[in-house]
Amino acid sequence: TTDTLDPGSWADTFGQTAFYGTIFNGLIEVDREGNAVGDLAESFETPDGGKTWHFVLRSGVTFHDGRSLTVHDVISSILFHGKEGSRSAVKSLLTPVESITDDGDGKFTIALSQGNIDFPYVLADQHFVMMPADEGGEIDWVKGIGTGPFVLESFRPGISVIATKTPNYHKPGLPHFDKVEFLAITDPAARATALLSGEVNYIASPDLKTLPLLERSGKVEILESTGLGHYTFPMNV
């Protein structure tokens, strides 16, 4: 019930799935092969080993309320996480950012304090979504207006998110559905039961112990594939 549309607060699968990639987009996304590729950024490059990054914003992208996506929105959306008093989960990731400048014609430059060839992956984090900004550089996250494939219809914290297909999404042929509904079912057993009963079509984070049960049902086929996620165990040495 503590879930909000504040992009700095999305800490679990529900927020990351129902908001990022559904209602909102970032500048960069990670493809199936693990490569950082442009999403709202049409292209990006570094001339000096990762210390300076030049971006070209994709043209013709509009927010769900009809406004065009601009570099001003991009800069405001990124700096939102690093402002004084911010509690964003990605505030520390902006520490190396020395400046973000609008170069005109949909182009902008991000200068870092030191080279980071993986910086595009930083911007692919689910928190760095683009939202419309006012003239003062403040984003309005409360209304849930994004550039994503679905328009927010309703959001009941701790219960559900319902979103409908946007008619002018910038990715050809997408999305595949006319409408999507996300339900917050926190109990793993209840999630599995909902899948088996047909109440839902998809569940996230299935309990590994229930996989044999799902497989024996005859209604679910278990497929395993190698993912890109990993856990680290940092140590003081």
mmCIF file of C-alpha atoms in Angstrom:
data_model
loop_
_atom_site.group_PDB
_atom_site.id
_atom_site.type_symbol
_atom_site.label_atom_id
_atom_site.label_comp_id
_atom_site.label_asym_id
_atom_site.label_seq_id
_atom_site.Cartn_x
_atom_site.Cartn_y
_atom_site.Cartn_z
ATOM 1 C CA THR A 1 0.000 0.000 0.000
ATOM 2 C CA THR A 2 3.035 2.275 0.163
ATOM 3 C CA ASP A 3 3.507 2.108 -3.631
ATOM 4 C CA THR A 4 3.474 5.451 -5.438
ATOM 5 C CA LEU A 5 4.131 6.735 -8.953
ATOM 6 C CA ASP A 6 7.307 8.439 -7.701
ATOM 7 C CA PRO A 7 9.955 6.898 -10.015
ATOM 8 C CA GLY A 8 12.587 7.017 -7.285
ATOM 9 C CA SER A 9 10.581 4.647 -5.087
ATOM 10 C CA TRP A 10 10.018 1.611 -7.324
ATOM 11 C CA ALA A 11 11.695 -1.082 -5.299
ATOM 12 C CA ASP A 12 10.007 -4.332 -6.301
ATOM 13 C CA THR A 13 8.660 -6.283 -9.244
ATOM 14 C CA PHE A 14 5.215 -4.682 -9.106
ATOM 15 C CA GLY A 15 6.455 -1.132 -9.536
ATOM 16 C CA GLN A 16 9.105 -2.090 -12.052
ATOM 17 C CA THR A 17 6.632 -4.000 -14.227
ATOM 18 C CA ALA A 18 3.402 -2.038 -13.928
ATOM 19 C CA PHE A 19 5.091 1.352 -14.300
ATOM 20 C CA TYR A 20 8.453 1.042 -16.064
ATOM 21 C CA GLY A 21 8.047 -0.263 -19.615
ATOM 22 C CA THR A 22 4.266 -0.172 -19.363
ATOM 23 C CA ILE A 23 3.408 3.451 -18.694
ATOM 24 C CA PHE A 24 6.893 4.947 -18.968
ATOM 25 C CA ASN A 25 10.096 4.636 -21.007
ATOM 26 C CA GLY A 26 13.731 5.398 -20.315
ATOM 27 C CA LEU A 27 16.413 6.732 -22.608
ATOM 28 C CA ILE A 28 18.150 3.356 -22.784
ATOM 29 C CA GLU A 29 16.992 -0.246 -22.497
ATOM 30 C CA VAL A 30 18.786 -3.587 -22.312
ATOM 31 C CA ASP A 31 17.959 -5.985 -25.153
ATOM 32 C CA ARG A 32 17.695 -9.766 -25.013
ATOM 33 C CA GLU A 33 21.417 -10.166 -25.603
ATOM 34 C CA GLY A 34 22.293 -7.843 -22.738
ATOM 35 C CA ASN A 35 23.268 -4.865 -24.921
ATOM 36 C CA ALA A 36 22.439 -1.289 -23.978
ATOM 37 C CA VAL A 37 20.384 0.102 -26.863
ATOM 38 C CA GLY A 38 18.456 3.296 -27.450
ATOM 39 C CA ASP A 39 14.813 3.627 -26.449
ATOM 40 C CA LEU A 40 13.793 7.285 -26.179
ATOM 41 C CA ALA A 41 17.388 8.074 -27.110
ATOM 42 C CA GLU A 42 17.754 7.406 -30.821
ATOM 43 C CA SER A 43 21.533 7.197 -30.539
ATOM 44 C CA PHE A 44 24.376 7.776 -28.065
ATOM 45 C CA GLU A 45 28.167 7.859 -28.256
ATOM 46 C CA THR A 46 31.254 8.802 -26.282
ATOM 47 C CA PRO A 47 34.318 10.411 -27.893
ATOM 48 C CA ASP A 48 36.612 10.097 -24.886
ATOM 49 C CA GLY A 49 36.298 6.658 -23.313
ATOM 50 C CA GLY A 50 33.107 7.253 -21.385
ATOM 51 C CA LYS A 51 33.684 10.616 -19.711
ATOM 52 C CA THR A 52 31.466 12.576 -22.110
ATOM 53 C CA TRP A 53 28.279 11.146 -23.582
ATOM 54 C CA HIS A 54 26.389 12.651 -26.524
ATOM 55 C CA PHE A 55 22.738 11.695 -26.992
ATOM 56 C CA VAL A 56 20.228 12.298 -29.759
ATOM 57 C CA LEU A 57 16.610 12.210 -28.620
ATOM 58 C CA ARG A 58 14.145 10.222 -30.721
ATOM 59 C CA SER A 59 11.945 12.635 -32.645
ATOM 60 C CA GLY A 60 8.156 12.486 -32.765
ATOM 61 C CA VAL A 61 7.699 10.959 -29.298
ATOM 62 C CA THR A 62 4.706 12.314 -27.384
ATOM 63 C CA PHE A 63 3.476 11.965 -23.837
ATOM 64 C CA HIS A 64 0.046 10.490 -23.204
ATOM 65 C CA ASP A 65 -1.411 13.980 -22.793
ATOM 66 C CA GLY A 66 -0.235 15.004 -26.286
ATOM 67 C CA ARG A 67 2.853 16.982 -25.299
ATOM 68 C CA SER A 68 6.052 16.336 -27.239
ATOM 69 C CA LEU A 69 9.032 14.854 -25.420
ATOM 70 C CA THR A 70 11.844 17.427 -25.187
ATOM 71 C CA VAL A 71 15.398 17.568 -23.901
ATOM 72 C CA HIS A 72 14.082 19.767 -21.080
ATOM 73 C CA ASP A 73 11.883 16.864 -19.939
ATOM 74 C CA VAL A 74 14.850 14.498 -20.120
ATOM 75 C CA ILE A 75 17.175 16.686 -18.083
ATOM 76 C CA SER A 76 14.474 17.362 -15.479
ATOM 77 C CA SER A 77 13.589 13.666 -15.203
ATOM 78 C CA ILE A 78 17.216 12.676 -14.595
ATOM 79 C CA LEU A 79 18.054 15.472 -12.165
ATOM 80 C CA PHE A 80 14.873 14.756 -10.188
ATOM 81 C CA HIS A 81 16.679 11.825 -8.566
ATOM 82 C CA GLY A 82 19.718 13.826 -7.497
ATOM 83 C CA LYS A 83 18.109 16.942 -6.079
ATOM 84 C CA GLU A 84 18.703 17.955 -2.481
ATOM 85 C CA GLY A 85 16.586 15.939 -0.086
ATOM 86 C CA SER A 86 15.896 13.235 -2.670
ATOM 87 C CA ARG A 87 15.242 9.741 -1.327
ATOM 88 C CA SER A 88 15.501 8.150 -4.757
ATOM 89 C CA ALA A 89 17.047 4.689 -4.902
ATOM 90 C CA VAL A 90 19.346 5.880 -7.723
ATOM 91 C CA LYS A 91 20.509 9.161 -6.206
ATOM 92 C CA SER A 92 24.042 7.832 -5.695
ATOM 93 C CA LEU A 93 24.273 6.784 -9.356
ATOM 94 C CA LEU A 94 24.197 10.459 -10.329
ATOM 95 C CA THR A 95 27.187 11.399 -8.167
ATOM 96 C CA PRO A 96 29.631 11.200 -11.139
ATOM 97 C CA VAL A 97 27.395 13.445 -13.300
ATOM 98 C CA GLU A 98 29.000 16.897 -13.489
ATOM 99 C CA SER A 99 26.604 18.457 -15.988
ATOM 100 C CA ILE A 100 23.806 17.828 -18.469
ATOM 101 C CA THR A 101 23.601 20.369 -21.277
ATOM 102 C CA ASP A 102 20.992 20.970 -23.965
ATOM 103 C CA ASP A 103 22.814 21.147 -27.315
ATOM 104 C CA GLY A 104 19.725 22.020 -29.337
ATOM 105 C CA ASP A 105 17.873 20.100 -32.059
ATOM 106 C CA GLY A 106 17.043 17.253 -29.685
ATOM 107 C CA LYS A 107 20.659 16.684 -28.686
ATOM 108 C CA PHE A 108 22.176 16.782 -25.196
ATOM 109 C CA THR A 109 25.458 15.963 -23.476
ATOM 110 C CA ILE A 110 26.140 14.346 -20.103
ATOM 111 C CA ALA A 111 29.607 15.009 -18.656
ATOM 112 C CA LEU A 112 30.999 12.694 -15.966
ATOM 113 C CA SER A 113 33.770 13.289 -13.456
ATOM 114 C CA GLN A 114 35.552 10.189 -14.758
ATOM 115 C CA GLY A 115 35.155 7.747 -17.616
ATOM 116 C CA ASN A 116 32.477 5.069 -17.371
ATOM 117 C CA ILE A 117 32.013 3.040 -20.532
ATOM 118 C CA ASP A 118 28.998 1.348 -18.933
ATOM 119 C CA PHE A 119 27.130 4.584 -18.243
ATOM 120 C CA PRO A 120 24.317 3.720 -20.713
ATOM 121 C CA TYR A 121 23.501 0.739 -18.493
ATOM 122 C CA VAL A 122 23.113 3.147 -15.578
ATOM 123 C CA LEU A 123 20.486 5.079 -17.546
ATOM 124 C CA ALA A 124 18.736 1.800 -18.348
ATOM 125 C CA ASP A 125 17.823 1.440 -14.666
ATOM 126 C CA GLN A 126 14.043 1.302 -14.248
ATOM 127 C CA HIS A 127 13.999 4.444 -12.107
ATOM 128 C CA PHE A 128 15.282 6.715 -14.882
ATOM 129 C CA VAL A 129 12.010 7.115 -16.773
ATOM 130 C CA MET A 130 11.039 10.250 -18.650
ATOM 131 C CA MET A 131 8.197 12.418 -17.372
ATOM 132 C CA PRO A 132 6.871 15.820 -18.512
ATOM 133 C CA ALA A 133 8.425 18.811 -16.756
ATOM 134 C CA ASP A 134 7.201 22.343 -16.182
ATOM 135 C CA GLU A 135 9.165 25.483 -17.046
ATOM 136 C CA GLY A 136 10.898 25.367 -13.668
ATOM 137 C CA GLY A 137 12.221 21.863 -14.279
ATOM 138 C CA GLU A 138 9.875 20.063 -11.902
ATOM 139 C CA ILE A 139 8.351 16.770 -13.064
ATOM 140 C CA ASP A 140 4.765 15.904 -12.223
ATOM 141 C CA TRP A 141 4.902 12.209 -11.310
ATOM 142 C CA VAL A 142 1.575 12.197 -9.480
ATOM 143 C CA LYS A 143 -0.506 12.117 -12.689
ATOM 144 C CA GLY A 144 1.368 9.139 -14.129
ATOM 145 C CA ILE A 145 1.831 10.645 -17.595
ATOM 146 C CA GLY A 146 4.486 8.857 -19.620
ATOM 147 C CA THR A 147 5.494 7.850 -23.136
ATOM 148 C CA GLY A 148 4.967 4.113 -22.689
ATOM 149 C CA PRO A 149 2.829 1.663 -24.663
ATOM 150 C CA PHE A 150 -0.046 1.921 -22.182
ATOM 151 C CA VAL A 151 -1.913 4.866 -20.670
ATOM 152 C CA LEU A 152 -2.642 4.726 -16.955
ATOM 153 C CA GLU A 153 -6.360 4.218 -16.347
ATOM 154 C CA SER A 154 -6.380 3.486 -12.614
ATOM 155 C CA PHE A 155 -3.908 2.882 -9.805
ATOM 156 C CA ARG A 156 -4.955 1.503 -6.440
ATOM 157 C CA PRO A 157 -1.831 1.199 -4.252
ATOM 158 C CA GLY A 158 -1.339 -2.315 -2.979
ATOM 159 C CA ILE A 159 -4.173 -3.620 -5.152
ATOM 160 C CA SER A 160 -3.957 -3.057 -8.893
ATOM 161 C CA VAL A 161 -2.900 -1.025 -11.914
ATOM 162 C CA ILE A 162 -5.033 -0.901 -15.063
ATOM 163 C CA ALA A 163 -3.711 0.593 -18.300
ATOM 164 C CA THR A 164 -5.015 0.832 -21.873
ATOM 165 C CA LYS A 165 -3.151 0.790 -25.182
ATOM 166 C CA THR A 166 -1.843 4.101 -26.468
ATOM 167 C CA PRO A 167 -2.579 4.738 -30.160
ATOM 168 C CA ASN A 168 0.688 6.521 -30.964
ATOM 169 C CA TYR A 169 3.465 4.440 -29.409
ATOM 170 C CA HIS A 170 6.884 5.071 -30.955
ATOM 171 C CA LYS A 171 7.724 1.366 -31.423
ATOM 172 C CA PRO A 172 6.045 -0.061 -34.549
ATOM 173 C CA GLY A 173 3.718 -3.000 -33.958
ATOM 174 C CA LEU A 174 3.624 -2.567 -30.193
ATOM 175 C CA PRO A 175 2.000 -3.097 -27.774
ATOM 176 C CA HIS A 176 0.340 -6.464 -28.332
ATOM 177 C CA PHE A 177 -2.578 -6.000 -25.930
ATOM 178 C CA ASP A 178 -5.478 -3.554 -25.866
ATOM 179 C CA LYS A 179 -5.524 -3.461 -22.081
ATOM 180 C CA VAL A 180 -3.503 -4.840 -19.175
ATOM 181 C CA GLU A 181 -4.267 -5.279 -15.482
ATOM 182 C CA PHE A 182 -1.660 -5.887 -12.805
ATOM 183 C CA LEU A 183 -2.780 -7.422 -9.513
ATOM 184 C CA ALA A 184 -0.756 -7.306 -6.310
ATOM 185 C CA ILE A 185 -0.835 -10.865 -4.945
ATOM 186 C CA THR A 186 1.881 -10.952 -2.304
ATOM 187 C CA ASP A 187 1.483 -14.595 -1.235
ATOM 188 C CA PRO A 188 3.448 -16.987 -3.532
ATOM 189 C CA ALA A 189 0.937 -19.813 -3.060
ATOM 190 C CA ALA A 190 -1.956 -17.520 -3.921
ATOM 191 C CA ARG A 191 -0.134 -16.388 -7.074
ATOM 192 C CA ALA A 192 0.346 -19.991 -8.203
ATOM 193 C CA THR A 193 -3.298 -20.785 -7.471
ATOM 194 C CA ALA A 194 -4.439 -17.750 -9.460
ATOM 195 C CA LEU A 195 -2.399 -18.966 -12.440
ATOM 196 C CA LEU A 196 -3.754 -22.516 -12.252
ATOM 197 C CA SER A 197 -7.356 -21.343 -11.904
ATOM 198 C CA GLY A 198 -7.085 -19.004 -14.868
ATOM 199 C CA GLU A 199 -7.681 -15.904 -12.755
ATOM 200 C CA VAL A 200 -4.435 -14.468 -14.142
ATOM 201 C CA ASN A 201 -2.429 -15.167 -17.304
ATOM 202 C CA TYR A 202 1.020 -14.454 -15.899
ATOM 203 C CA ILE A 203 2.713 -14.308 -12.490
ATOM 204 C CA ALA A 204 6.020 -12.839 -11.394
ATOM 205 C CA SER A 205 8.450 -14.382 -8.898
ATOM 206 C CA PRO A 206 7.003 -17.900 -8.698
ATOM 207 C CA ASP A 207 8.118 -19.899 -5.676
ATOM 208 C CA LEU A 208 10.612 -22.505 -6.917
ATOM 209 C CA LYS A 209 9.066 -25.076 -4.571
ATOM 210 C CA THR A 210 5.750 -24.803 -6.439
ATOM 211 C CA LEU A 211 7.195 -25.389 -9.912
ATOM 212 C CA PRO A 212 6.739 -29.193 -9.799
ATOM 213 C CA LEU A 213 3.117 -28.640 -8.739
ATOM 214 C CA LEU A 214 2.552 -26.255 -11.631
ATOM 215 C CA GLU A 215 4.129 -28.686 -14.051
ATOM 216 C CA ARG A 216 2.009 -31.640 -12.839
ATOM 217 C CA SER A 217 -1.158 -29.625 -13.378
ATOM 218 C CA GLY A 218 -0.919 -30.119 -17.124
ATOM 219 C CA LYS A 219 -1.890 -26.478 -17.645
ATOM 220 C CA VAL A 220 1.579 -24.966 -17.330
ATOM 221 C CA GLU A 221 4.784 -25.718 -19.209
ATOM 222 C CA ILE A 222 7.999 -24.914 -17.318
ATOM 223 C CA LEU A 223 10.681 -23.312 -19.478
ATOM 224 C CA GLU A 224 14.127 -22.404 -18.144
ATOM 225 C CA SER A 225 16.443 -19.853 -19.731
ATOM 226 C CA THR A 226 19.630 -18.103 -18.727
ATOM 227 C CA GLY A 227 19.030 -14.590 -17.440
ATOM 228 C CA LEU A 228 21.162 -11.497 -16.962
ATOM 229 C CA GLY A 229 20.407 -10.985 -13.274
ATOM 230 C CA HIS A 230 22.969 -11.829 -10.635
ATOM 231 C CA TYR A 231 23.584 -11.414 -6.931
ATOM 232 C CA THR A 232 26.816 -9.967 -5.564
ATOM 233 C CA PHE A 233 28.487 -10.548 -2.229
ATOM 234 C CA PRO A 234 30.690 -7.480 -1.552
ATOM 235 C CA MET A 235 33.428 -7.967 1.041
ATOM 236 C CA ASN A 236 35.705 -5.637 2.958
ATOM 237 C CA VAL A 237 39.300 -6.766 2.369
#
